[in-house]
Amino acid sequence: MGIFGRKRRTEDGSAGRHAAPEADDTIEDDAYDDEDGPELSDVSDGPYDVADFDDDGVPRIDLGSVKVPVPDGSQVQVEMDPETQGVRAVHVVTEQGQITVSAYAAPRSGGLWREVSSELAEQLRADGAKVNIGRGKWGLEISAIVGDVALRFVGVDRPRWMLRGVIAGPQSEAAGAVDVLREIVRRTIVDRGDAPMPVRTPLTITLPDAVAEHIAAQQQQG
């Protein structure tokens, strides 16, 4: 599964929120206005709701609300909040880039990713990124270039939850990074729970005991 590390969020908040572009499938930004497809993503081949999932034997790290596959040769990196010392995010670091998968409370009818992706594209442009909006397995995807970093965001809408995947890596790895991101998102399992939550609320991340103990030992040493 790889080694466990700690990562503090950078001041610009860039860690774990970006993903790599793929230039050959980008379309014009007015795709947002022309989109007439269903509000819910096609998830017949994943990602899965925990209630619909049968064990497939794929190794995953259990983070409570999401169970994320960890490819051979990758590392798991935990990002801590410097103020609360709580877990802010968990990243899977691969040769192609750093991948972060996050789940959020969403409407039963779906459509949250469409809304969030529009805001995200606007924010990236405001930050000076070169942004393209493209089509992927689950609908709209965002690719961008920020400095030397290639970025890709994908989103999946299901009743009551939305899953967002993002990868950040060097432009030289951009073509392969897209496939790695999509495969990890496809094999992720989401456990939304039954408790009512406001839309956009991040689903709680919990660490496996071994990871939590490792981080606690590092904190005592450092």
Short mmCIF file of C-alpha atoms in Angstrom, two decimals:
data_model
loop_
_atom_site.label_atom_id
_atom_site.label_comp_id
_atom_site.label_asym_id
_atom_site.label_seq_id
_atom_site.Cartn_x
_atom_site.Cartn_y
_atom_site.Cartn_z
CA MET A 1 0.00 0.00 0.00
CA GLY A 2 2.95 2.31 0.37
CA ILE A 3 4.31 4.30 3.28
CA PHE A 4 2.37 6.85 5.27
CA GLY A 5 3.54 10.44 5.41
CA ARG A 6 2.28 13.73 6.72
CA LYS A 7 1.73 16.84 4.65
CA ARG A 8 0.74 20.28 5.78
CA ARG A 9 -1.38 22.37 3.45
CA THR A 10 0.57 25.06 1.64
CA GLU A 11 -0.37 28.69 2.11
CA ASP A 12 -1.96 28.90 -1.32
CA GLY A 13 -4.09 25.85 -0.57
CA SER A 14 -2.86 24.06 -3.70
CA ALA A 15 -2.17 20.67 -2.14
CA GLY A 16 -4.61 18.04 -3.29
CA ARG A 17 -7.05 20.20 -5.20
CA HIS A 18 -5.75 20.01 -8.79
CA ALA A 19 -5.53 17.50 -11.63
CA ALA A 20 -3.87 16.86 -14.96
CA PRO A 21 -5.25 17.96 -18.36
CA GLU A 22 -5.78 15.98 -21.51
CA ALA A 23 -5.82 18.30 -24.51
CA ASP A 24 -7.46 16.03 -27.07
CA ASP A 25 -10.91 15.89 -25.45
CA THR A 26 -11.49 19.45 -24.32
CA ILE A 27 -14.55 21.38 -25.48
CA GLU A 28 -15.67 24.95 -25.27
CA ASP A 29 -16.78 26.48 -21.98
CA ASP A 30 -20.34 26.91 -23.22
CA ALA A 31 -20.76 23.18 -22.65
CA TYR A 32 -22.19 24.22 -19.30
CA ASP A 33 -25.03 26.03 -21.06
CA ASP A 34 -25.64 23.31 -23.64
CA GLU A 35 -25.62 20.36 -21.27
CA ASP A 36 -29.01 18.63 -21.28
CA GLY A 37 -27.95 15.29 -19.80
CA PRO A 38 -29.16 13.65 -16.59
CA GLU A 39 -28.41 15.21 -13.25
CA LEU A 40 -26.98 11.95 -11.88
CA SER A 41 -23.74 10.49 -13.24
CA ASP A 42 -23.57 7.03 -14.79
CA VAL A 43 -21.99 4.95 -12.03
CA SER A 44 -22.92 1.49 -13.27
CA ASP A 45 -19.20 0.65 -13.28
CA GLY A 46 -18.26 2.67 -10.18
CA PRO A 47 -17.71 4.56 -8.03
CA TYR A 48 -20.03 2.71 -5.69
CA ASP A 49 -22.30 3.44 -2.80
CA VAL A 50 -21.40 1.14 0.09
CA ALA A 51 -24.95 -0.25 0.05
CA ASP A 52 -24.56 -1.40 -3.57
CA PHE A 53 -21.04 -2.79 -3.41
CA ASP A 54 -19.92 -6.42 -3.42
CA ASP A 55 -16.35 -7.13 -2.33
CA ASP A 56 -14.04 -7.31 -5.35
CA GLY A 57 -10.79 -7.98 -3.50
CA VAL A 58 -9.21 -4.63 -4.46
CA PRO A 59 -6.96 -3.26 -1.66
CA ARG A 60 -8.35 0.02 -0.33
CA ILE A 61 -7.56 2.37 2.52
CA ASP A 62 -10.66 2.77 4.69
CA LEU A 63 -11.16 6.45 5.48
CA GLY A 64 -14.66 6.08 6.87
CA SER A 65 -16.71 8.04 4.37
CA VAL A 66 -14.60 6.85 1.42
CA LYS A 67 -12.69 3.66 0.79
CA VAL A 68 -9.98 4.51 -1.74
CA PRO A 69 -7.87 2.07 -3.77
CA VAL A 70 -4.11 2.42 -3.40
CA PRO A 71 -2.17 1.26 -6.49
CA ASP A 72 1.03 -0.75 -6.11
CA GLY A 73 4.04 1.51 -5.71
CA SER A 74 2.03 4.51 -4.49
CA GLN A 75 2.14 6.21 -1.10
CA VAL A 76 -0.56 7.44 1.22
CA GLN A 77 0.01 10.95 2.58
CA VAL A 78 -2.09 12.49 5.33
CA GLU A 79 -2.60 16.27 5.31
CA MET A 80 -3.12 17.71 8.79
CA ASP A 81 -4.82 20.94 9.73
CA PRO A 82 -2.13 22.99 11.52
CA GLU A 83 -4.69 24.72 13.71
CA THR A 84 -6.89 21.83 14.85
CA GLN A 85 -4.38 19.02 14.26
CA GLY A 86 -7.25 17.14 12.67
CA VAL A 87 -7.16 15.38 9.31
CA ARG A 88 -7.81 17.74 6.41
CA ALA A 89 -7.28 15.32 3.51
CA VAL A 90 -5.67 12.05 2.53
CA HIS A 91 -3.71 11.87 -0.73
CA VAL A 92 -2.56 8.94 -2.85
CA VAL A 93 0.80 9.83 -4.37
CA THR A 94 1.55 8.02 -7.63
CA GLU A 95 4.25 8.37 -10.27
CA GLN A 96 1.83 10.47 -12.35
CA GLY A 97 0.86 12.86 -9.56
CA GLN A 98 -0.92 13.36 -6.26
CA ILE A 99 -4.55 12.19 -6.16
CA THR A 100 -7.17 13.31 -3.67
CA VAL A 101 -10.67 11.85 -3.49
CA SER A 102 -13.30 13.63 -1.37
CA ALA A 103 -17.02 13.04 -0.81
CA TYR A 104 -19.71 15.60 0.02
CA ALA A 105 -23.37 15.60 0.99
CA ALA A 106 -25.53 16.32 -2.07
CA PRO A 107 -29.19 16.52 -3.14
CA ARG A 108 -31.05 13.31 -3.96
CA SER A 109 -31.55 14.64 -7.49
CA GLY A 110 -27.82 15.14 -8.09
CA GLY A 111 -26.41 18.05 -10.08
CA LEU A 112 -24.01 19.32 -7.42
CA TRP A 113 -20.88 18.64 -9.50
CA ARG A 114 -22.22 20.76 -12.35
CA GLU A 115 -22.61 23.66 -9.92
CA VAL A 116 -19.29 23.11 -8.14
CA SER A 117 -17.29 22.62 -11.33
CA SER A 118 -18.52 25.92 -12.74
CA GLU A 119 -17.37 27.73 -9.60
CA LEU A 120 -14.08 25.85 -9.63
CA ALA A 121 -13.34 26.80 -13.25
CA GLU A 122 -14.01 30.46 -12.45
CA GLN A 123 -11.71 30.33 -9.43
CA LEU A 124 -8.91 28.70 -11.41
CA ARG A 125 -9.13 31.39 -14.07
CA ALA A 126 -9.07 34.06 -11.36
CA ASP A 127 -5.86 32.45 -10.09
CA GLY A 128 -4.33 32.79 -13.55
CA ALA A 129 -4.69 29.19 -14.70
CA LYS A 130 -5.27 28.14 -18.30
CA VAL A 131 -8.55 26.21 -18.06
CA ASN A 132 -10.39 23.81 -20.36
CA ILE A 133 -13.68 22.00 -19.77
CA GLY A 134 -13.97 18.54 -21.27
CA ARG A 135 -16.02 15.36 -21.31
CA GLY A 136 -15.25 12.24 -19.34
CA LYS A 137 -16.90 9.02 -18.20
CA TRP A 138 -19.13 10.76 -15.64
CA GLY A 139 -19.69 14.07 -17.41
CA LEU A 140 -17.88 17.39 -17.18
CA GLU A 141 -14.18 17.44 -16.30
CA ILE A 142 -11.89 20.40 -15.73
CA SER A 143 -8.28 20.50 -16.86
CA ALA A 144 -5.88 23.34 -16.20
CA ILE A 145 -2.26 24.42 -16.24
CA VAL A 146 -0.87 26.34 -13.28
CA GLY A 147 2.81 27.10 -13.72
CA ASP A 148 4.53 23.78 -14.33
CA VAL A 149 1.69 21.76 -12.81
CA ALA A 150 -0.92 19.91 -14.86
CA LEU A 151 -4.32 19.60 -13.20
CA ARG A 152 -7.47 17.51 -13.67
CA PHE A 153 -10.74 17.48 -11.73
CA VAL A 154 -13.53 14.92 -12.13
CA GLY A 155 -16.85 14.71 -10.31
CA VAL A 156 -19.50 12.05 -9.83
CA ASP A 157 -23.08 12.73 -8.73
CA ARG A 158 -25.14 10.15 -6.87
CA PRO A 159 -28.29 10.51 -4.74
CA ARG A 160 -27.23 12.25 -1.51
CA TRP A 161 -23.49 12.35 -2.26
CA MET A 162 -20.99 13.79 -4.69
CA LEU A 163 -17.48 12.43 -5.17
CA ARG A 164 -14.69 14.68 -6.40
CA GLY A 165 -11.34 13.39 -7.61
CA VAL A 166 -8.34 15.55 -8.42
CA ILE A 167 -4.77 14.94 -9.53
CA ALA A 168 -1.80 17.32 -9.62
CA GLY A 169 1.39 16.39 -11.39
CA PRO A 170 4.06 17.44 -13.89
CA GLN A 171 2.90 18.23 -17.41
CA SER A 172 5.11 15.42 -18.73
CA GLU A 173 2.86 12.91 -16.94
CA ALA A 174 -0.46 14.52 -17.90
CA ALA A 175 -1.63 11.91 -20.42
CA GLY A 176 -1.14 8.99 -18.03
CA ALA A 177 -2.36 10.92 -15.01
CA VAL A 178 -5.90 11.19 -16.35
CA ASP A 179 -6.32 7.42 -16.61
CA VAL A 180 -4.85 6.85 -13.14
CA LEU A 181 -7.23 9.38 -11.62
CA ARG A 182 -10.30 7.94 -13.33
CA GLU A 183 -9.41 4.40 -12.30
CA ILE A 184 -9.01 5.36 -8.63
CA VAL A 185 -12.28 7.30 -8.67
CA ARG A 186 -14.04 4.41 -10.42
CA ARG A 187 -13.00 1.93 -7.73
CA THR A 188 -13.76 4.19 -4.76
CA ILE A 189 -16.60 3.28 -2.38
CA VAL A 190 -18.62 6.01 -0.65
CA ASP A 191 -20.31 5.55 2.76
CA ARG A 192 -22.60 8.58 3.06
CA GLY A 193 -24.39 7.43 6.21
CA ASP A 194 -28.00 8.21 7.02
CA ALA A 195 -27.61 11.40 9.06
CA PRO A 196 -29.09 14.56 7.51
CA MET A 197 -26.45 17.05 6.36
CA PRO A 198 -26.48 20.38 4.54
CA VAL A 199 -25.56 20.12 0.88
CA ARG A 200 -21.79 20.50 0.27
CA THR A 201 -20.86 19.29 3.75
CA PRO A 202 -17.63 17.27 3.46
CA LEU A 203 -18.11 13.69 4.62
CA THR A 204 -15.94 12.97 7.64
CA ILE A 205 -12.55 11.34 7.11
CA THR A 206 -11.36 8.86 9.72
CA LEU A 207 -7.97 7.16 9.67
CA PRO A 208 -7.26 3.46 10.13
CA ASP A 209 -5.76 2.73 13.56
CA ALA A 210 -2.32 1.90 12.14
CA VAL A 211 -2.14 5.20 10.26
CA ALA A 212 -3.40 7.23 13.24
CA GLU A 213 -0.80 5.59 15.49
CA HIS A 214 1.97 6.28 12.97
CA ILE A 215 1.05 9.97 12.78
CA ALA A 216 0.77 10.23 16.58
CA ALA A 217 4.28 8.81 16.90
CA GLN A 218 5.60 11.31 14.36
CA GLN A 219 3.97 14.18 16.24
CA GLN A 220 5.60 13.08 19.48
CA GLN A 221 8.99 12.92 17.80
CA GLY A 222 8.62 16.24 16.01
#
